[in-house]
Tab-separated table of C-alpha atoms in Angstrom:
chain	number	residue	atom	x	y	z
A	1	MET	CA	0.614	-35.402	-3.303
A	2	SER	CA	2.811	-33.464	-5.735
A	3	TYR	CA	1.319	-30.948	-8.145
A	4	ASN	CA	2.433	-28.031	-10.316
A	5	THR	CA	-0.307	-25.496	-9.594
A	6	ILE	CA	-1.540	-26.326	-6.089
A	7	LEU	CA	0.005	-27.137	-2.734
A	8	THR	CA	-1.482	-29.710	-0.370
A	9	GLN	CA	-0.951	-30.422	3.299
A	10	THR	CA	-2.818	-31.943	6.211
A	11	GLU	CA	-3.200	-30.772	9.785
A	12	GLY	CA	-4.850	-33.470	11.841
A	13	LYS	CA	-8.013	-34.465	10.025
A	14	VAL	CA	-8.125	-31.255	7.984
A	15	ALA	CA	-6.722	-31.133	4.437
A	16	ILE	CA	-5.568	-27.790	3.061
A	17	VAL	CA	-5.336	-27.120	-0.675
A	18	THR	CA	-3.589	-23.877	-1.658
A	19	LEU	CA	-3.995	-22.503	-5.175
A	20	ASN	CA	-0.466	-21.718	-6.324
A	21	ARG	CA	-0.128	-19.689	-9.523
A	22	PRO	CA	1.061	-16.440	-7.900
A	23	GLN	CA	2.408	-14.963	-11.128
A	24	VAL	CA	-1.166	-14.710	-12.470
A	25	LEU	CA	-3.009	-14.178	-9.164
A	26	ASN	CA	-4.047	-17.848	-9.123
A	27	ALA	CA	-5.938	-17.613	-12.406
A	28	LEU	CA	-7.736	-20.894	-12.959
A	29	ASN	CA	-6.619	-22.895	-15.987
A	30	ASP	CA	-7.167	-26.502	-17.039
A	31	GLU	CA	-4.063	-27.780	-15.274
A	32	LEU	CA	-5.001	-26.172	-11.968
A	33	MET	CA	-8.614	-27.345	-12.105
A	34	ASN	CA	-7.541	-30.881	-13.014
A	35	GLU	CA	-5.083	-30.952	-10.119
A	36	LEU	CA	-7.580	-29.400	-7.720
A	37	GLY	CA	-10.199	-31.973	-8.682
A	38	ASP	CA	-7.721	-34.804	-8.253
A	39	ALA	CA	-6.671	-33.597	-4.804
A	40	LEU	CA	-10.260	-33.065	-3.667
A	41	LEU	CA	-11.348	-36.540	-4.710
A	42	LYS	CA	-8.331	-38.157	-3.053
A	43	PHE	CA	-8.947	-36.306	0.213
A	44	ASP	CA	-12.640	-37.149	-0.037
A	45	ALA	CA	-11.763	-40.844	-0.285
A	46	ASP	CA	-9.241	-40.678	2.577
A	47	ASP	CA	-10.786	-41.853	5.859
A	48	ALA	CA	-8.132	-39.888	7.766
A	49	ILE	CA	-9.534	-36.603	6.388
A	50	ALA	CA	-12.828	-35.150	7.600
A	51	CYS	CA	-12.768	-31.594	6.207
A	52	ILE	CA	-11.089	-29.780	3.298
A	53	ILE	CA	-9.999	-26.138	3.081
A	54	ILE	CA	-9.321	-24.375	-0.223
A	55	THR	CA	-7.315	-21.163	-0.048
A	56	GLY	CA	-5.021	-18.924	-2.094
A	57	SER	CA	-2.573	-16.150	-1.289
A	58	GLU	CA	-3.036	-12.961	0.713
A	59	LYS	CA	-3.353	-11.039	-2.545
A	60	ALA	CA	-5.755	-13.343	-4.342
A	61	PHE	CA	-7.845	-16.405	-3.665
A	62	ALA	CA	-8.232	-16.577	-7.448
A	63	ALA	CA	-8.555	-13.603	-9.771
A	64	GLY	CA	-10.692	-15.544	-12.242
A	65	ALA	CA	-10.393	-18.027	-15.054
A	66	ASP	CA	-7.320	-17.816	-17.274
A	67	ILE	CA	-8.848	-15.598	-19.972
A	68	GLY	CA	-5.732	-15.842	-22.153
A	69	LYS	CA	-6.271	-19.584	-22.522
A	70	MET	CA	-10.028	-19.274	-23.010
A	71	ALA	CA	-9.660	-16.692	-25.767
A	72	LYS	CA	-8.086	-19.295	-28.047
A	73	LEU	CA	-11.178	-21.541	-28.013
A	74	ASP	CA	-14.077	-21.337	-30.428
A	75	PHE	CA	-17.606	-22.398	-29.542
A	76	GLN	CA	-17.452	-25.789	-31.257
A	77	GLU	CA	-14.193	-26.748	-29.584
A	78	ALA	CA	-15.435	-25.675	-26.152
A	79	TYR	CA	-18.720	-27.560	-26.610
A	80	ARG	CA	-17.118	-30.717	-27.998
A	81	ASN	CA	-14.518	-30.933	-25.222
A	82	ASN	CA	-16.957	-30.117	-22.401
A	83	PHE	CA	-14.970	-27.024	-21.537
A	84	ILE	CA	-15.421	-25.902	-17.924
A	85	SER	CA	-17.903	-28.585	-16.866
A	86	ARG	CA	-15.475	-31.490	-17.296
A	87	ASN	CA	-13.222	-30.380	-14.435
A	88	TRP	CA	-14.735	-27.334	-12.728
A	89	GLU	CA	-17.668	-29.284	-11.346
A	90	THR	CA	-15.553	-31.946	-9.639
A	91	ILE	CA	-15.913	-30.085	-6.346
A	92	CYS	CA	-19.662	-30.800	-6.459
A	93	LYS	CA	-18.870	-34.529	-6.140
A	94	VAL	CA	-17.057	-34.090	-2.814
A	95	ARG	CA	-19.127	-35.286	0.143
A	96	LYS	CA	-16.939	-33.952	2.928
A	97	PRO	CA	-17.268	-30.306	4.041
A	98	VAL	CA	-15.241	-27.909	1.886
A	99	ILE	CA	-14.435	-24.436	3.245
A	100	ALA	CA	-13.126	-21.562	1.129
A	101	ALA	CA	-10.662	-19.332	2.988
A	102	VAL	CA	-10.589	-16.138	0.947
A	103	SER	CA	-8.099	-13.284	1.046
A	104	GLY	CA	-7.750	-10.622	-1.613
A	105	TYR	CA	-9.491	-11.041	-4.942
A	106	ALA	CA	-12.108	-13.713	-5.598
A	107	LEU	CA	-13.282	-12.695	-9.039
A	108	GLY	CA	-15.087	-14.429	-11.873
A	109	GLY	CA	-14.140	-18.088	-11.756
A	110	GLY	CA	-12.488	-17.532	-8.392
A	111	CYS	CA	-15.738	-16.271	-6.902
A	112	GLU	CA	-17.563	-19.189	-8.527
A	113	LEU	CA	-15.121	-21.679	-7.018
A	114	ALA	CA	-15.643	-20.140	-3.580
A	115	MET	CA	-19.424	-20.294	-3.985
A	116	MET	CA	-19.250	-23.995	-4.827
A	117	CYS	CA	-17.692	-24.635	-1.418
A	118	ASP	CA	-19.927	-25.352	1.565
A	119	MET	CA	-18.735	-22.253	3.437
A	120	ILE	CA	-16.825	-19.063	2.716
A	121	ILE	CA	-14.770	-17.469	5.472
A	122	ALA	CA	-13.176	-14.258	4.252
A	123	ALA	CA	-10.518	-11.864	5.429
A	124	GLU	CA	-11.520	-8.214	5.674
A	125	THR	CA	-9.287	-7.605	2.649
A	126	ALA	CA	-11.300	-9.933	0.406
A	127	LYS	CA	-13.155	-8.575	-2.603
A	128	PHE	CA	-15.740	-10.544	-4.553
A	129	GLY	CA	-17.009	-9.930	-8.059
A	130	GLN	CA	-18.246	-11.308	-11.363
A	131	PRO	CA	-16.627	-8.861	-13.797
A	132	GLU	CA	-17.146	-11.067	-16.877
A	133	ILE	CA	-19.746	-8.641	-18.220
A	134	ARG	CA	-16.966	-6.134	-18.817
A	135	ILE	CA	-15.537	-8.353	-21.549
A	136	GLY	CA	-18.912	-9.442	-22.902
A	137	PHE	CA	-18.858	-12.834	-21.215
A	138	ILE	CA	-21.594	-14.616	-19.252
A	139	PRO	CA	-20.512	-16.206	-15.947
A	140	PRO	CA	-20.482	-20.018	-16.273
A	141	ILE	CA	-20.730	-22.779	-13.617
A	142	ALA	CA	-24.385	-22.058	-12.795
A	143	THR	CA	-23.295	-18.775	-11.215
A	144	THR	CA	-26.589	-17.077	-11.997
A	145	GLN	CA	-28.460	-19.768	-10.065
A	146	LEU	CA	-25.975	-19.887	-7.179
A	147	LEU	CA	-26.030	-16.130	-6.701
A	148	ALA	CA	-29.813	-15.901	-6.787
A	149	ARG	CA	-30.058	-18.565	-4.097
A	150	LEU	CA	-27.451	-16.920	-1.900
A	151	ILE	CA	-28.250	-13.226	-2.191
A	152	GLY	CA	-31.653	-13.050	-3.870
A	153	ARG	CA	-32.626	-12.469	-7.493
A	154	PRO	CA	-32.736	-8.626	-7.618
A	155	ARG	CA	-29.332	-8.221	-6.002
A	156	ALA	CA	-27.850	-11.041	-8.107
A	157	ILE	CA	-29.020	-9.375	-11.313
A	158	ARG	CA	-27.453	-6.059	-10.334
A	159	TYR	CA	-24.273	-7.815	-9.206
A	160	LEU	CA	-23.927	-9.635	-12.535
A	161	TYR	CA	-24.912	-6.666	-14.705
A	162	ASP	CA	-22.509	-4.069	-13.322
A	163	GLY	CA	-19.494	-6.316	-12.611
A	164	ALA	CA	-18.601	-4.281	-9.531
A	165	LEU	CA	-16.270	-5.524	-6.801
A	166	VAL	CA	-17.907	-6.156	-3.430
A	167	PRO	CA	-15.931	-5.823	-0.154
A	168	ALA	CA	-16.043	-8.740	2.265
A	169	THR	CA	-18.184	-6.928	4.830
A	170	GLU	CA	-20.831	-6.113	2.220
A	171	ALA	CA	-20.691	-9.669	0.892
A	172	LEU	CA	-21.340	-10.831	4.458
A	173	SER	CA	-24.415	-8.618	4.790
A	174	TRP	CA	-25.702	-10.008	1.488
A	175	GLY	CA	-25.309	-13.633	2.586
A	176	LEU	CA	-22.578	-14.403	0.049
A	177	VAL	CA	-20.007	-14.920	2.817
A	178	ASP	CA	-20.471	-16.835	6.082
A	179	GLU	CA	-17.941	-14.967	8.237
A	180	VAL	CA	-15.401	-12.138	7.969
A	181	VAL	CA	-12.275	-11.985	10.126
A	182	GLU	CA	-9.118	-9.924	10.404
A	183	PRO	CA	-6.517	-11.015	7.824
A	184	ALA	CA	-4.101	-12.233	10.503
A	185	ARG	CA	-6.815	-14.482	11.964
A	186	LEU	CA	-8.057	-16.063	8.750
A	187	ARG	CA	-5.877	-19.162	8.757
A	188	THR	CA	-6.372	-19.967	12.439
A	189	ARG	CA	-10.119	-19.274	12.262
A	190	VAL	CA	-10.649	-21.519	9.258
A	191	GLN	CA	-8.446	-24.219	10.760
A	192	ALA	CA	-10.462	-24.066	13.990
A	193	TYR	CA	-13.681	-24.369	12.015
A	194	GLY	CA	-12.250	-27.298	10.093
A	195	ASP	CA	-11.245	-29.008	13.340
A	196	ARG	CA	-14.752	-28.469	14.707
A	197	LYS	CA	-16.325	-29.967	11.591
A	198	SER	CA	-13.936	-32.914	11.853
A	199	THR	CA	-14.912	-33.559	15.464
A	200	ARG	CA	-18.625	-33.450	14.680
A	201	LEU	CA	-18.269	-35.787	11.714
A	202	ASN	CA	-16.213	-38.264	13.697
A	203	SER	CA	-18.666	-38.274	16.605
A	204	SER	CA	-21.546	-39.014	14.221
A	205	HIS	CA	-19.965	-42.249	12.959
C-alpha cells in the first residue's frame, strides 16, 4: 500500500500503520483519516493479517485534529458533508484487534483515535488530553461517552472541563491506558502483544 500521510508494513500476521505527518505532529486531517480508514479496511479483509497496530512518532502519536483545516468550515458545510463521522468512525468497522502504540502527545483527536482502538499501550513519555475546551470546542467522536465508560463520569467531566494533560502512568491508574512501558520497549512490547493476539485468533479458527 502506498499513501501520502501514513506508512504501512507487516510483520508476520501483524499489520503496522504509522501516522506520518511529522511536520504537524501527526495532526489528523481528511487525507490522513481517509488513508487510515482505507488501510484498516484492507488489512481487516486480508486473511493473512490477524492484528493491527496504529502508532505515530516518538514525539507524537497524534497531537489532535488539524485545527487549521477545521477553522475554515461553517456549521452547515460540516453538517452537510458529514464532517468527522464520514471517515473518523471507519475504525469502528474493523473486526480484528486494533492496538494503539502511543508515544509522546495523544491530544484531542489523537486521544480519541487511541480510545477507539481495542487497547492502548503507552510509553512512559506519553501524554493524553482533550484540550479542545481551551479553544471553545466540544470533543467529537463520542469522546464524552468513551471517557465516561473508561474512567468514570466524575473524572471524565473534570478531564474534559480543564483540558489538562495526563501523564501515561496516571492514565494507566485511571483505566484509560492498558499498559505503560519504557519508551525503548514500546515497539517490541506491542509487537509481542500483536503476535500473541494473532496466535490466539488463529487457534480459534
